[in-house]
């Protein structure tokens, strides 16, 4: 009796196991073919992929052009694509050799080294004439084609950004495209920079590929034909015409590298149009450190004495400047003897030589009448707002040109107002210390605003988004006049102060006076607090002073004993002027 029960139990168990296996098999082959397991794997697609050899000519993702129409994010190169498993003795290697001007043995060696469809690594770039000659041979498995590849990350690293796979983002953000089959969970999306902010326009609508189907042993399934598959919509991929000048971007990156700026960067604006010409941040990121190294040009930093422009603007506008009054610049804001014994200086001399005591005293005098005086003028000069272009684009209510740009701040929001009302706290705020933080982008925009006499605009990084045939899809209009302007007299005085800070032989920016054109600007040295003897070293200004064309900010966030900021600023300014003069 017991034996019979065991037999029945074993039989039932085996039957249940068989039923489970049958269900599993049905699930794989019939039920969940397009969304198998918790990862929603498309089994049909994966099966096809296992039997498909392919070479991607273009991943279908949109790309970026500079202001002159040059490619920024991608390279397009003529290449010879070879399917090595289609190689036969019938290939006219000698003819190919004559076209490429390479030994036939060398060409055969390159083919034998290939394990999958690939482009031949030729010693010299293929010409369009050679491409045409190769294709005229009509060899199955050999195709000359213009191939698009993404540029290495270091160029325009933070402003352009990177792409990568993010299946969860695809499912969440592009479910309609996923359902239609125009994207897959492997489709690359923007991770940061403009690749992220413009991702809805750039995401691939389908790849352009050579495709070849094989059996389990790698033999042809459908003859020797290699299929050419491309997007069905000729208007795609879209491209973004940026405001960036490729040559100026290269110059900025070159001199940051040459002068070994390890942390910091530079921002270059066109004064007239308020368009971004170049932006570089250090350190650059790679595929493993995308989220570790943020864009320091759009995140707020301690400004130090370049913030004295704000205090100076408030003092001039509020009529607190007395030309004959002198300040004791042998004393610091703590009431002790200062490291720099500057003597008794008036307002203009104090600005040129960056005397902290003068601006601390002026700020306390104004704060006695208005506690928020410094914050109000920082607001008027655009330092506390987002300075990058923002607006509604189709159904995107807050579309932004800049990735994760931060607001500036005068006070730490976690502190009480009383913490900022002592004379010392007011003085520290007036010289850009304590809890004052602004972005280098905002500092550059402030300089452009002063250079133009008070007209404030949002900074554009893109002119338009265009279809593949060049037709405009989106135009980004200028966003101007959002800030209350200071009086023309105040702006004129600020311009004079910035010029004198370089012209004055005792001025902190006097080293730039040796350039063949006049620079107007202000230095800044900010104690960072977390590291001993390491500072933020700034120079913010515009040039040429008599006919402003460019606003440039350079900041070195690891300033110790070597002043890298001024040499970097000088080299970039010279290069930019040379590039500008050649264009005319």
mmCIF file of N, CA, C and O in Angstrom, residues 37-121:
data_model
loop_
_atom_site.group_PDB
_atom_site.id
_atom_site.type_symbol
_atom_site.label_atom_id
_atom_site.label_comp_id
_atom_site.label_asym_id
_atom_site.label_seq_id
_atom_site.Cartn_x
_atom_site.Cartn_y
_atom_site.Cartn_z
ATOM 1 N N UNK A 37 10.644 37.218 -19.505
ATOM 2 C CA UNK A 37 11.253 37.468 -18.185
ATOM 3 C C UNK A 37 11.014 38.903 -17.723
ATOM 4 O O UNK A 37 10.421 39.722 -18.431
ATOM 5 N N UNK A 38 11.513 39.213 -16.526
ATOM 6 C CA UNK A 38 11.324 40.549 -15.950
ATOM 7 C C UNK A 38 12.064 41.619 -16.739
ATOM 8 O O UNK A 38 11.781 42.812 -16.612
ATOM 9 N N UNK A 39 13.031 41.195 -17.562
ATOM 10 C CA UNK A 39 13.786 42.141 -18.381
ATOM 11 C C UNK A 39 13.125 42.428 -19.726
ATOM 12 O O UNK A 39 13.656 43.195 -20.534
ATOM 13 N N UNK A 40 11.935 41.806 -19.956
ATOM 14 C CA UNK A 40 11.175 42.041 -21.191
ATOM 15 C C UNK A 40 12.019 41.819 -22.445
ATOM 16 O O UNK A 40 12.055 42.655 -23.360
ATOM 17 N N UNK A 41 12.709 40.698 -22.483
ATOM 18 C CA UNK A 41 13.563 40.378 -23.633
ATOM 19 C C UNK A 41 12.692 39.975 -24.818
ATOM 20 O O UNK A 41 11.768 39.157 -24.683
ATOM 21 N N UNK A 42 12.973 40.565 -25.982
ATOM 22 C CA UNK A 42 12.282 40.193 -27.210
ATOM 23 C C UNK A 42 13.008 38.984 -27.798
ATOM 24 O O UNK A 42 14.047 39.121 -28.445
ATOM 25 N N UNK A 43 12.451 37.757 -27.566
ATOM 26 C CA UNK A 43 13.128 36.530 -27.974
ATOM 27 C C UNK A 43 13.224 36.397 -29.490
ATOM 28 O O UNK A 43 14.212 35.869 -30.012
ATOM 29 N N UNK A 44 12.212 36.889 -30.195
ATOM 30 C CA UNK A 44 12.236 36.819 -31.664
ATOM 31 C C UNK A 44 13.380 37.666 -32.194
ATOM 32 O O UNK A 44 14.158 37.232 -33.046
ATOM 33 N N UNK A 45 13.483 38.880 -31.639
ATOM 34 C CA UNK A 45 14.537 39.785 -32.085
ATOM 35 C C UNK A 45 15.920 39.239 -31.741
ATOM 36 O O UNK A 45 16.849 39.304 -32.546
ATOM 37 N N UNK A 46 16.038 38.675 -30.545
ATOM 38 C CA UNK A 46 17.325 38.129 -30.141
ATOM 39 C C UNK A 46 17.720 36.929 -31.001
ATOM 40 O O UNK A 46 18.895 36.729 -31.319
ATOM 41 N N UNK A 47 16.726 36.126 -31.381
ATOM 42 C CA UNK A 47 17.000 34.987 -32.252
ATOM 43 C C UNK A 47 17.505 35.460 -33.614
ATOM 44 O O UNK A 47 18.456 34.903 -34.168
ATOM 45 N N UNK A 48 16.871 36.513 -34.141
ATOM 46 C CA UNK A 48 17.307 37.082 -35.414
ATOM 47 C C UNK A 48 18.721 37.639 -35.288
ATOM 48 O O UNK A 48 19.572 37.455 -36.156
ATOM 49 N N UNK A 49 18.975 38.309 -34.162
ATOM 50 C CA UNK A 49 20.299 38.915 -33.954
ATOM 51 C C UNK A 49 21.409 37.878 -33.942
ATOM 52 O O UNK A 49 22.519 38.116 -34.423
ATOM 53 N N UNK A 50 21.113 36.694 -33.361
ATOM 54 C CA UNK A 50 22.117 35.631 -33.299
ATOM 55 C C UNK A 50 22.482 35.110 -34.684
ATOM 56 O O UNK A 50 23.573 34.593 -34.897
ATOM 57 N N UNK A 51 21.573 35.252 -35.617
ATOM 58 C CA UNK A 51 21.798 34.738 -36.973
ATOM 59 C C UNK A 51 22.064 35.884 -37.953
ATOM 60 O O UNK A 51 21.926 35.698 -39.151
ATOM 61 N N UNK A 52 22.429 37.033 -37.440
ATOM 62 C CA UNK A 52 22.620 38.201 -38.311
ATOM 63 C C UNK A 52 24.006 38.791 -38.116
ATOM 64 O O UNK A 52 24.430 39.042 -36.983
ATOM 65 N N UNK A 53 24.696 38.979 -39.205
ATOM 66 C CA UNK A 53 25.940 39.752 -39.196
ATOM 67 C C UNK A 53 25.606 41.138 -39.720
ATOM 68 O O UNK A 53 24.962 41.273 -40.766
ATOM 69 N N UNK A 54 26.043 42.152 -39.002
ATOM 70 C CA UNK A 54 25.664 43.500 -39.418
ATOM 71 C C UNK A 54 26.810 44.473 -39.221
ATOM 72 O O UNK A 54 27.690 44.277 -38.382
ATOM 73 N N UNK A 55 26.778 45.527 -40.022
ATOM 74 C CA UNK A 55 27.726 46.634 -39.861
ATOM 75 C C UNK A 55 26.902 47.922 -39.866
ATOM 76 O O UNK A 55 26.167 48.198 -40.822
ATOM 77 N N UNK A 56 27.019 48.692 -38.788
ATOM 78 C CA UNK A 56 26.241 49.919 -38.666
ATOM 79 C C UNK A 56 26.967 51.074 -39.337
ATOM 80 O O UNK A 56 28.080 51.424 -38.952
ATOM 81 N N UNK A 57 26.321 51.657 -40.324
ATOM 82 C CA UNK A 57 26.875 52.804 -41.041
ATOM 83 C C UNK A 57 26.570 54.087 -40.278
ATOM 84 O O UNK A 57 27.401 54.992 -40.170
ATOM 85 N N UNK A 58 25.368 54.142 -39.747
ATOM 86 C CA UNK A 58 24.932 55.310 -38.984
ATOM 87 C C UNK A 58 23.936 54.823 -37.946
ATOM 88 O O UNK A 58 22.997 54.096 -38.287
ATOM 89 N N UNK A 59 24.142 55.193 -36.678
ATOM 90 C CA UNK A 59 23.244 54.693 -35.629
ATOM 91 C C UNK A 59 21.893 55.397 -35.617
ATOM 92 O O UNK A 59 21.017 55.063 -34.822
ATOM 93 N N UNK A 60 21.719 56.390 -36.496
ATOM 94 C CA UNK A 60 20.431 57.055 -36.613
ATOM 95 C C UNK A 60 20.214 58.176 -35.618
ATOM 96 O O UNK A 60 19.223 58.906 -35.704
ATOM 97 N N UNK A 61 21.115 58.328 -34.655
ATOM 98 C CA UNK A 61 20.963 59.400 -33.681
ATOM 99 C C UNK A 61 21.335 60.736 -34.325
ATOM 100 O O UNK A 61 22.246 60.824 -35.147
ATOM 101 N N UNK A 62 20.602 61.776 -33.933
ATOM 102 C CA UNK A 62 20.900 63.109 -34.430
ATOM 103 C C UNK A 62 22.273 63.574 -34.001
ATOM 104 O O UNK A 62 22.901 62.984 -33.120
ATOM 105 N N UNK A 63 22.730 64.640 -34.604
ATOM 106 C CA UNK A 63 24.096 65.091 -34.359
ATOM 107 C C UNK A 63 24.132 66.608 -34.182
ATOM 108 O O UNK A 63 23.124 67.310 -34.363
ATOM 109 N N UNK A 64 25.319 67.111 -33.832
ATOM 110 C CA UNK A 64 25.504 68.536 -33.562
ATOM 111 C C UNK A 64 26.436 69.169 -34.595
ATOM 112 O O UNK A 64 27.454 68.575 -34.961
ATOM 113 N N UNK A 65 26.067 70.360 -35.027
ATOM 114 C CA UNK A 65 26.927 71.166 -35.893
ATOM 115 C C UNK A 65 27.359 72.422 -35.145
ATOM 116 O O UNK A 65 26.631 72.909 -34.262
ATOM 117 N N UNK A 66 28.525 72.953 -35.486
ATOM 118 C CA UNK A 66 28.906 74.232 -34.896
ATOM 119 C C UNK A 66 28.204 75.357 -35.649
ATOM 120 O O UNK A 66 27.440 75.119 -36.600
ATOM 121 N N UNK A 67 28.448 76.597 -35.263
ATOM 122 C CA UNK A 67 27.743 77.740 -35.845
ATOM 123 C C UNK A 67 28.038 77.882 -37.343
ATOM 124 O O UNK A 67 27.262 78.501 -38.076
ATOM 125 N N UNK A 68 29.147 77.302 -37.816
ATOM 126 C CA UNK A 68 29.524 77.393 -39.227
ATOM 127 C C UNK A 68 29.180 76.133 -40.018
ATOM 128 O O UNK A 68 29.581 75.992 -41.170
ATOM 129 N N UNK A 69 28.451 75.210 -39.377
ATOM 130 C CA UNK A 69 28.016 74.007 -40.078
ATOM 131 C C UNK A 69 28.972 72.836 -40.008
ATOM 132 O O UNK A 69 28.763 71.817 -40.674
ATOM 133 N N UNK A 70 30.039 72.935 -39.199
ATOM 134 C CA UNK A 70 30.986 71.820 -39.069
ATOM 135 C C UNK A 70 30.496 70.827 -38.015
ATOM 136 O O UNK A 70 29.938 71.215 -36.990
ATOM 137 N N UNK A 71 30.753 69.542 -38.281
ATOM 138 C CA UNK A 71 30.333 68.502 -37.343
ATOM 139 C C UNK A 71 31.070 68.635 -36.011
ATOM 140 O O UNK A 71 32.278 68.834 -35.983
ATOM 141 N N UNK A 72 30.326 68.516 -34.914
ATOM 142 C CA UNK A 72 30.920 68.591 -33.573
ATOM 143 C C UNK A 72 30.960 67.238 -32.884
ATOM 144 O O UNK A 72 31.954 66.856 -32.293
ATOM 145 N N UNK A 73 29.853 66.510 -32.925
ATOM 146 C CA UNK A 73 29.733 65.289 -32.123
ATOM 147 C C UNK A 73 30.083 64.027 -32.884
ATOM 148 O O UNK A 73 30.240 62.958 -32.297
ATOM 149 N N UNK A 74 30.176 64.128 -34.210
ATOM 150 C CA UNK A 74 30.431 62.937 -35.018
ATOM 151 C C UNK A 74 31.465 63.220 -36.107
ATOM 152 O O UNK A 74 31.726 64.375 -36.448
ATOM 153 N N UNK A 75 32.027 62.148 -36.635
ATOM 154 C CA UNK A 75 32.901 62.208 -37.809
ATOM 155 C C UNK A 75 32.266 61.368 -38.909
ATOM 156 O O UNK A 75 31.719 60.291 -38.646
ATOM 157 N N UNK A 76 32.333 61.857 -40.128
ATOM 158 C CA UNK A 76 31.876 61.078 -41.276
ATOM 159 C C UNK A 76 33.092 60.798 -42.150
ATOM 160 O O UNK A 76 33.716 61.728 -42.668
ATOM 161 N N UNK A 77 33.438 59.520 -42.290
ATOM 162 C CA UNK A 77 34.634 59.147 -43.044
ATOM 163 C C UNK A 77 34.303 58.103 -44.103
ATOM 164 O O UNK A 77 33.531 57.174 -43.842
ATOM 165 N N UNK A 78 34.910 58.221 -45.291
ATOM 166 C CA UNK A 78 34.750 57.178 -46.306
ATOM 167 C C UNK A 78 35.551 55.936 -45.909
ATOM 168 O O UNK A 78 36.730 56.036 -45.573
ATOM 169 N N UNK A 79 34.891 54.785 -45.896
ATOM 170 C CA UNK A 79 35.559 53.550 -45.481
ATOM 171 C C UNK A 79 35.127 52.385 -46.360
ATOM 172 O O UNK A 79 34.066 52.434 -47.003
ATOM 173 N N UNK A 80 35.950 51.339 -46.360
ATOM 174 C CA UNK A 80 35.600 50.105 -47.063
ATOM 175 C C UNK A 80 35.127 49.091 -46.040
ATOM 176 O O UNK A 80 35.871 48.701 -45.134
ATOM 177 N N UNK A 81 33.868 48.675 -46.167
ATOM 178 C CA UNK A 81 33.272 47.703 -45.253
ATOM 179 C C UNK A 81 33.391 46.318 -45.884
ATOM 180 O O UNK A 81 33.013 46.115 -47.043
ATOM 181 N N UNK A 82 33.926 45.366 -45.095
ATOM 182 C CA UNK A 82 34.160 44.007 -45.598
ATOM 183 C C UNK A 82 33.426 42.998 -44.720
ATOM 184 O O UNK A 82 33.513 43.047 -43.485
ATOM 185 N N UNK A 83 32.699 42.056 -45.381
ATOM 186 C CA UNK A 83 32.109 40.907 -44.697
ATOM 187 C C UNK A 83 33.063 39.731 -44.918
ATOM 188 O O UNK A 83 33.065 39.110 -45.995
ATOM 189 N N UNK A 84 33.913 39.406 -43.927
ATOM 190 C CA UNK A 84 35.000 38.438 -44.149
ATOM 191 C C UNK A 84 34.526 37.034 -44.494
ATOM 192 O O UNK A 84 35.222 36.303 -45.202
ATOM 193 N N UNK A 85 33.335 36.624 -43.993
ATOM 194 C CA UNK A 85 32.879 35.258 -44.273
ATOM 195 C C UNK A 85 32.373 35.100 -45.708
ATOM 196 O O UNK A 85 32.033 33.994 -46.131
ATOM 197 N N UNK A 86 32.311 36.204 -46.457
ATOM 198 C CA UNK A 86 31.922 36.123 -47.864
ATOM 199 C C UNK A 86 33.143 36.119 -48.790
ATOM 200 O O UNK A 86 33.010 36.077 -50.010
ATOM 201 N N UNK A 87 34.322 36.170 -48.187
ATOM 202 C CA UNK A 87 35.545 36.221 -49.002
ATOM 203 C C UNK A 87 35.733 34.927 -49.794
ATOM 204 O O UNK A 87 35.593 33.826 -49.269
ATOM 205 N N UNK A 88 36.052 35.089 -51.094
ATOM 206 C CA UNK A 88 36.364 33.932 -51.947
ATOM 207 C C UNK A 88 37.590 34.264 -52.796
ATOM 208 O O UNK A 88 38.008 35.422 -52.903
ATOM 209 N N UNK A 89 38.114 33.237 -53.438
ATOM 210 C CA UNK A 89 39.280 33.422 -54.308
ATOM 211 C C UNK A 89 38.923 34.238 -55.548
ATOM 212 O O UNK A 89 39.805 34.701 -56.275
ATOM 213 N N UNK A 90 37.605 34.385 -55.793
ATOM 214 C CA UNK A 90 37.172 35.127 -56.981
ATOM 215 C C UNK A 90 37.270 36.643 -56.807
ATOM 216 O O UNK A 90 37.086 37.378 -57.773
ATOM 217 N N UNK A 91 37.498 37.082 -55.563
ATOM 218 C CA UNK A 91 37.585 38.534 -55.360
ATOM 219 C C UNK A 91 38.772 39.088 -56.169
ATOM 220 O O UNK A 91 39.900 38.531 -56.074
ATOM 221 N N UNK A 92 38.590 40.174 -56.898
ATOM 222 C CA UNK A 92 39.691 40.765 -57.681
ATOM 223 C C UNK A 92 40.640 41.577 -56.792
ATOM 224 O O UNK A 92 40.675 42.804 -56.851
ATOM 225 N N UNK A 93 41.401 40.867 -55.979
ATOM 226 C CA UNK A 93 42.288 41.519 -55.017
ATOM 227 C C UNK A 93 43.299 42.429 -55.712
ATOM 228 O O UNK A 93 43.618 43.525 -55.225
ATOM 229 N N UNK A 94 43.801 41.990 -56.876
ATOM 230 C CA UNK A 94 44.790 42.811 -57.587
ATOM 231 C C UNK A 94 44.181 44.146 -58.024
ATOM 232 O O UNK A 94 44.850 45.186 -57.978
ATOM 233 N N UNK A 95 42.932 44.114 -58.444
ATOM 234 C CA UNK A 95 42.250 45.362 -58.849
ATOM 235 C C UNK A 95 42.032 46.266 -57.643
ATOM 236 O O UNK A 95 42.251 47.485 -57.708
ATOM 237 N N UNK A 96 41.598 45.660 -56.533
ATOM 238 C CA UNK A 96 41.422 46.429 -55.294
ATOM 239 C C UNK A 96 42.757 47.028 -54.870
ATOM 240 O O UNK A 96 42.834 48.188 -54.446
ATOM 241 N N UNK A 97 43.810 46.244 -54.998
ATOM 242 C CA UNK A 97 45.157 46.697 -54.641
ATOM 243 C C UNK A 97 45.569 47.916 -55.461
ATOM 244 O O UNK A 97 46.136 48.874 -54.929
ATOM 245 N N UNK A 98 45.269 47.884 -56.746
ATOM 246 C CA UNK A 98 45.625 49.011 -57.614
ATOM 247 C C UNK A 98 44.848 50.268 -57.240
ATOM 248 O O UNK A 98 45.393 51.380 -57.254
ATOM 249 N N UNK A 99 43.570 50.088 -56.896
ATOM 250 C CA UNK A 99 42.739 51.247 -56.521
ATOM 251 C C UNK A 99 43.242 51.870 -55.222
ATOM 252 O O UNK A 99 43.367 53.092 -55.107
ATOM 253 N N UNK A 100 43.545 51.006 -54.242
ATOM 254 C CA UNK A 100 43.959 51.506 -52.918
ATOM 255 C C UNK A 100 45.457 51.805 -52.839
ATOM 256 O O UNK A 100 45.918 52.376 -51.850
ATOM 257 N N UNK A 101 46.202 51.364 -53.865
ATOM 258 C CA UNK A 101 47.651 51.550 -53.893
ATOM 259 C C UNK A 101 48.307 50.889 -52.671
ATOM 260 O O UNK A 101 49.140 51.477 -51.989
ATOM 261 N N UNK A 102 47.849 49.645 -52.433
ATOM 262 C CA UNK A 102 48.391 48.833 -51.346
ATOM 263 C C UNK A 102 48.715 47.450 -51.906
ATOM 264 O O UNK A 102 48.030 46.964 -52.821
ATOM 265 N N UNK A 103 49.741 46.769 -51.378
ATOM 266 C CA UNK A 103 50.046 45.415 -51.831
ATOM 267 C C UNK A 103 48.859 44.479 -51.621
ATOM 268 O O UNK A 103 48.172 44.553 -50.590
ATOM 269 N N UNK A 104 48.611 43.609 -52.575
ATOM 270 C CA UNK A 104 47.476 42.681 -52.486
ATOM 271 C C UNK A 104 47.596 41.773 -51.262
ATOM 272 O O UNK A 104 46.598 41.432 -50.618
ATOM 273 N N UNK A 105 48.839 41.375 -50.931
ATOM 274 C CA UNK A 105 49.046 40.525 -49.752
ATOM 275 C C UNK A 105 48.610 41.241 -48.476
ATOM 276 O O UNK A 105 48.014 40.641 -47.580
ATOM 277 N N UNK A 106 48.900 42.546 -48.406
ATOM 278 C CA UNK A 106 48.516 43.345 -47.236
ATOM 279 C C UNK A 106 46.999 43.395 -47.104
ATOM 280 O O UNK A 106 46.451 43.275 -45.990
ATOM 281 N N UNK A 107 46.305 43.540 -48.228
ATOM 282 C CA UNK A 107 44.842 43.606 -48.196
ATOM 283 C C UNK A 107 44.268 42.272 -47.728
ATOM 284 O O UNK A 107 43.350 42.223 -46.904
ATOM 285 N N UNK A 108 44.802 41.172 -48.227
ATOM 286 C CA UNK A 108 44.325 39.850 -47.808
ATOM 287 C C UNK A 108 44.582 39.608 -46.324
ATOM 288 O O UNK A 108 43.745 39.041 -45.621
ATOM 289 N N UNK A 109 45.719 40.065 -45.830
ATOM 290 C CA UNK A 109 46.019 39.928 -44.397
ATOM 291 C C UNK A 109 44.988 40.682 -43.557
ATOM 292 O O UNK A 109 44.532 40.185 -42.522
ATOM 293 N N UNK A 110 44.632 41.887 -43.996
ATOM 294 C CA UNK A 110 43.636 42.675 -43.256
ATOM 295 C C UNK A 110 42.289 41.960 -43.243
ATOM 296 O O UNK A 110 41.586 41.944 -42.214
ATOM 297 N N UNK A 111 41.919 41.338 -44.361
ATOM 298 C CA UNK A 111 40.628 40.636 -44.435
ATOM 299 C C UNK A 111 40.630 39.409 -43.526
ATOM 300 O O UNK A 111 39.672 39.157 -42.793
ATOM 301 N N UNK A 112 41.731 38.635 -43.550
ATOM 302 C CA UNK A 112 41.810 37.406 -42.740
ATOM 303 C C UNK A 112 41.783 37.701 -41.233
ATOM 304 O O UNK A 112 41.388 36.850 -40.439
ATOM 305 N N UNK A 113 42.215 38.909 -40.847
ATOM 306 C CA UNK A 113 42.228 39.267 -39.423
ATOM 307 C C UNK A 113 40.830 39.630 -38.896
ATOM 308 O O UNK A 113 40.607 39.665 -37.690
ATOM 309 N N UNK A 114 39.896 39.873 -39.809
ATOM 310 C CA UNK A 114 38.552 40.282 -39.396
ATOM 311 C C UNK A 114 37.741 39.089 -38.913
ATOM 312 O O UNK A 114 37.710 38.046 -39.550
ATOM 313 N N UNK A 115 37.075 39.241 -37.778
ATOM 314 C CA UNK A 115 36.224 38.191 -37.227
ATOM 315 C C UNK A 115 34.745 38.460 -37.500
ATOM 316 O O UNK A 115 33.903 37.573 -37.369
ATOM 317 N N UNK A 116 34.435 39.692 -37.862
ATOM 318 C CA UNK A 116 33.058 40.098 -38.123
ATOM 319 C C UNK A 116 33.089 41.244 -39.133
ATOM 320 O O UNK A 116 34.165 41.778 -39.432
ATOM 321 N N UNK A 117 31.938 41.620 -39.694
ATOM 322 C CA UNK A 117 31.925 42.733 -40.648
ATOM 323 C C UNK A 117 32.546 43.990 -40.036
ATOM 324 O O UNK A 117 32.165 44.430 -38.956
ATOM 325 N N UNK A 118 33.548 44.546 -40.724
ATOM 326 C CA UNK A 118 34.300 45.679 -40.189
ATOM 327 C C UNK A 118 34.806 46.543 -41.333
ATOM 328 O O UNK A 118 34.832 46.132 -42.503
ATOM 329 N N UNK A 119 35.253 47.755 -40.964
ATOM 330 C CA UNK A 119 35.896 48.638 -41.933
ATOM 331 C C UNK A 119 37.387 48.356 -41.947
ATOM 332 O O UNK A 119 38.000 48.157 -40.890
ATOM 333 N N UNK A 120 37.972 48.321 -43.130
ATOM 334 C CA UNK A 120 39.415 48.099 -43.245
ATOM 335 C C UNK A 120 40.172 49.292 -42.681
ATOM 336 O O UNK A 120 39.809 50.452 -42.927
ATOM 337 N N UNK A 121 41.216 49.013 -41.910
ATOM 338 C CA UNK A 121 42.045 50.073 -41.329
ATOM 339 C C UNK A 121 43.120 50.465 -42.345
ATOM 340 O O UNK A 121 44.216 49.902 -42.365
#
